[in-house]
JSON list of C-alpha atoms in Angstrom, two decimals:
[
{"chain": "A", "resi": 1, "resn": "MET", "atom": "CA", "xyz": [127.65, 125.51, 82.32]},
{"chain": "A", "resi": 2, "resn": "LEU", "atom": "CA", "xyz": [125.46, 125.96, 79.21]},
{"chain": "A", "resi": 3, "resn": "VAL", "atom": "CA", "xyz": [125.11, 122.17, 78.91]},
{"chain": "A", "resi": 4, "resn": "ASN", "atom": "CA", "xyz": [123.79, 121.98, 82.48]},
{"chain": "A", "resi": 5, "resn": "ILE", "atom": "CA", "xyz": [121.31, 124.81, 81.88]},
{"chain": "A", "resi": 6, "resn": "VAL", "atom": "CA", "xyz": [120.00, 123.20, 78.69]},
{"chain": "A", "resi": 7, "resn": "GLY", "atom": "CA", "xyz": [119.76, 119.83, 80.46]},
{"chain": "A", "resi": 8, "resn": "PHE", "atom": "CA", "xyz": [117.88, 121.36, 83.38]},
{"chain": "A", "resi": 9, "resn": "LEU", "atom": "CA", "xyz": [115.45, 123.15, 81.04]},
{"chain": "A", "resi": 10, "resn": "ALA", "atom": "CA", "xyz": [114.86, 119.95, 79.06]},
{"chain": "A", "resi": 11, "resn": "ALA", "atom": "CA", "xyz": [114.23, 117.96, 82.24]},
{"chain": "A", "resi": 12, "resn": "PHE", "atom": "CA", "xyz": [111.95, 120.62, 83.73]},
{"chain": "A", "resi": 13, "resn": "THR", "atom": "CA", "xyz": [109.81, 121.17, 80.64]},
{"chain": "A", "resi": 14, "resn": "SER", "atom": "CA", "xyz": [109.39, 117.47, 79.91]},
{"chain": "A", "resi": 15, "resn": "THR", "atom": "CA", "xyz": [108.58, 116.75, 83.54]},
{"chain": "A", "resi": 16, "resn": "ILE", "atom": "CA", "xyz": [105.81, 119.32, 83.79]},
{"chain": "A", "resi": 17, "resn": "SER", "atom": "CA", "xyz": [104.32, 118.43, 80.41]},
{"chain": "A", "resi": 18, "resn": "LEU", "atom": "CA", "xyz": [101.70, 116.09, 81.85]},
{"chain": "A", "resi": 19, "resn": "ILE", "atom": "CA", "xyz": [100.59, 118.30, 84.73]},
{"chain": "A", "resi": 20, "resn": "PRO", "atom": "CA", "xyz": [98.09, 120.45, 82.77]},
{"chain": "A", "resi": 21, "resn": "GLN", "atom": "CA", "xyz": [96.43, 117.31, 81.37]},
{"chain": "A", "resi": 22, "resn": "ILE", "atom": "CA", "xyz": [96.19, 115.75, 84.82]},
{"chain": "A", "resi": 23, "resn": "ILE", "atom": "CA", "xyz": [94.62, 118.92, 86.21]},
{"chain": "A", "resi": 24, "resn": "LYS", "atom": "CA", "xyz": [92.11, 118.99, 83.36]},
{"chain": "A", "resi": 25, "resn": "MET", "atom": "CA", "xyz": [91.26, 115.32, 83.86]},
{"chain": "A", "resi": 26, "resn": "PHE", "atom": "CA", "xyz": [90.73, 115.90, 87.57]},
{"chain": "A", "resi": 27, "resn": "LYS", "atom": "CA", "xyz": [88.53, 118.98, 87.08]},
{"chain": "A", "resi": 28, "resn": "THR", "atom": "CA", "xyz": [86.36, 117.64, 84.26]},
{"chain": "A", "resi": 29, "resn": "ARG", "atom": "CA", "xyz": [86.41, 113.95, 85.16]},
{"chain": "A", "resi": 30, "resn": "SER", "atom": "CA", "xyz": [86.63, 113.43, 81.40]},
{"chain": "A", "resi": 31, "resn": "VAL", "atom": "CA", "xyz": [89.13, 110.87, 80.17]},
{"chain": "A", "resi": 32, "resn": "ASP", "atom": "CA", "xyz": [87.58, 109.89, 76.84]},
{"chain": "A", "resi": 33, "resn": "ASP", "atom": "CA", "xyz": [90.12, 111.88, 74.83]},
{"chain": "A", "resi": 34, "resn": "ILE", "atom": "CA", "xyz": [93.11, 110.29, 76.55]},
{"chain": "A", "resi": 35, "resn": "SER", "atom": "CA", "xyz": [94.60, 107.25, 74.83]},
{"chain": "A", "resi": 36, "resn": "ILE", "atom": "CA", "xyz": [95.44, 104.55, 77.34]},
{"chain": "A", "resi": 37, "resn": "TRP", "atom": "CA", "xyz": [98.05, 103.25, 74.87]},
{"chain": "A", "resi": 38, "resn": "MET", "atom": "CA", "xyz": [99.80, 106.64, 74.81]},
{"chain": "A", "resi": 39, "resn": "VAL", "atom": "CA", "xyz": [99.91, 106.74, 78.60]},
{"chain": "A", "resi": 40, "resn": "LEU", "atom": "CA", "xyz": [101.12, 103.14, 78.84]},
{"chain": "A", "resi": 41, "resn": "ASN", "atom": "CA", "xyz": [103.83, 103.92, 76.29]},
{"chain": "A", "resi": 42, "resn": "PHE", "atom": "CA", "xyz": [104.80, 106.99, 78.32]},
{"chain": "A", "resi": 43, "resn": "LEU", "atom": "CA", "xyz": [104.97, 104.81, 81.44]},
{"chain": "A", "resi": 44, "resn": "ALA", "atom": "CA", "xyz": [107.19, 102.22, 79.72]},
{"chain": "A", "resi": 45, "resn": "THR", "atom": "CA", "xyz": [109.40, 104.93, 78.22]},
{"chain": "A", "resi": 46, "resn": "SER", "atom": "CA", "xyz": [109.92, 106.53, 81.62]},
{"chain": "A", "resi": 47, "resn": "ALA", "atom": "CA", "xyz": [110.79, 103.14, 83.13]},
{"chain": "A", "resi": 48, "resn": "PHE", "atom": "CA", "xyz": [113.39, 102.50, 80.43]},
{"chain": "A", "resi": 49, "resn": "TRP", "atom": "CA", "xyz": [114.88, 105.97, 80.96]},
{"chain": "A", "resi": 50, "resn": "ILE", "atom": "CA", "xyz": [115.18, 105.26, 84.69]},
{"chain": "A", "resi": 51, "resn": "VAL", "atom": "CA", "xyz": [117.05, 102.02, 83.99]},
{"chain": "A", "resi": 52, "resn": "TYR", "atom": "CA", "xyz": [119.26, 103.86, 81.50]},
{"chain": "A", "resi": 53, "resn": "GLY", "atom": "CA", "xyz": [119.94, 106.58, 84.07]},
{"chain": "A", "resi": 54, "resn": "PHE", "atom": "CA", "xyz": [121.07, 103.96, 86.60]},
{"chain": "A", "resi": 55, "resn": "LEU", "atom": "CA", "xyz": [123.28, 102.27, 84.02]},
{"chain": "A", "resi": 56, "resn": "ILE", "atom": "CA", "xyz": [125.08, 105.51, 83.17]},
{"chain": "A", "resi": 57, "resn": "THR", "atom": "CA", "xyz": [124.88, 106.78, 86.77]},
{"chain": "A", "resi": 58, "resn": "SER", "atom": "CA", "xyz": [122.90, 109.87, 85.85]},
{"chain": "A", "resi": 59, "resn": "TRP", "atom": "CA", "xyz": [120.78, 110.75, 88.84]},
{"chain": "A", "resi": 60, "resn": "SER", "atom": "CA", "xyz": [119.17, 113.66, 87.02]},
{"chain": "A", "resi": 61, "resn": "VAL", "atom": "CA", "xyz": [117.86, 111.27, 84.35]},
{"chain": "A", "resi": 62, "resn": "CYS", "atom": "CA", "xyz": [116.62, 108.90, 87.07]},
{"chain": "A", "resi": 63, "resn": "LEU", "atom": "CA", "xyz": [114.94, 111.62, 89.11]},
{"chain": "A", "resi": 64, "resn": "THR", "atom": "CA", "xyz": [113.28, 113.32, 86.15]},
{"chain": "A", "resi": 65, "resn": "ASN", "atom": "CA", "xyz": [111.88, 110.10, 84.78]},
{"chain": "A", "resi": 66, "resn": "THR", "atom": "CA", "xyz": [110.79, 108.85, 88.19]},
{"chain": "A", "resi": 67, "resn": "PHE", "atom": "CA", "xyz": [108.63, 111.96, 88.49]},
{"chain": "A", "resi": 68, "resn": "MET", "atom": "CA", "xyz": [107.32, 111.39, 84.96]},
{"chain": "A", "resi": 69, "resn": "LEU", "atom": "CA", "xyz": [106.58, 107.76, 85.84]},
{"chain": "A", "resi": 70, "resn": "VAL", "atom": "CA", "xyz": [104.54, 108.95, 88.83]},
{"chain": "A", "resi": 71, "resn": "LEU", "atom": "CA", "xyz": [102.60, 111.40, 86.62]},
{"chain": "A", "resi": 72, "resn": "ALA", "atom": "CA", "xyz": [101.90, 108.69, 84.03]},
{"chain": "A", "resi": 73, "resn": "THR", "atom": "CA", "xyz": [100.73, 106.37, 86.82]},
{"chain": "A", "resi": 74, "resn": "ILE", "atom": "CA", "xyz": [98.35, 109.08, 88.06]},
{"chain": "A", "resi": 75, "resn": "MET", "atom": "CA", "xyz": [96.98, 109.44, 84.53]},
{"chain": "A", "resi": 76, "resn": "ILE", "atom": "CA", "xyz": [96.38, 105.68, 84.27]},
{"chain": "A", "resi": 77, "resn": "TYR", "atom": "CA", "xyz": [94.66, 105.68, 87.65]},
{"chain": "A", "resi": 78, "resn": "MET", "atom": "CA", "xyz": [92.42, 108.58, 86.58]},
{"chain": "A", "resi": 79, "resn": "LYS", "atom": "CA", "xyz": [91.71, 106.93, 83.22]},
{"chain": "A", "resi": 80, "resn": "ILE", "atom": "CA", "xyz": [90.46, 103.83, 85.04]},
{"chain": "A", "resi": 81, "resn": "LYS", "atom": "CA", "xyz": [88.65, 105.71, 87.82]},
{"chain": "A", "resi": 82, "resn": "TYR", "atom": "CA", "xyz": [86.84, 108.24, 85.60]},
{"chain": "A", "resi": 83, "resn": "ARG", "atom": "CA", "xyz": [86.15, 106.08, 82.54]},
{"chain": "A", "resi": 84, "resn": "ASN", "atom": "CA", "xyz": [82.46, 105.78, 83.40]},
{"chain": "A", "resi": 85, "resn": "MET", "atom": "CA", "xyz": [82.08, 109.29, 84.81]},
{"chain": "A", "resi": 86, "resn": "SER", "atom": "CA", "xyz": [82.73, 111.27, 81.61]},
{"chain": "A", "resi": 87, "resn": "ASN", "atom": "CA", "xyz": [80.37, 114.15, 81.00]},
{"chain": "A", "resi": 88, "resn": "VAL", "atom": "CA", "xyz": [79.02, 114.09, 84.56]},
{"chain": "A", "resi": 89, "resn": "GLU", "atom": "CA", "xyz": [78.34, 117.61, 85.80]},
{"chain": "A", "resi": 90, "resn": "PHE", "atom": "CA", "xyz": [79.34, 118.69, 89.28]}
]
């Protein structure tokens, strides 16, 4: 039981870790402080975790990292979309 609770908390906290940054990027349209290499590494890491989850048949690992992959993809999209809009006031 304790193992499941710790696993759930780890999955939940790691999954939501990118959400505040995505919200800030969306509100400010500022992406200059975001390293594209960090986001690409995060994307690759999530993809490897998904493959690992399939190999060990751990659907929680697959689901958590699929969501993280989606968040990293959103960050890459925003990095590309807003790269020339930094410091524009709305």
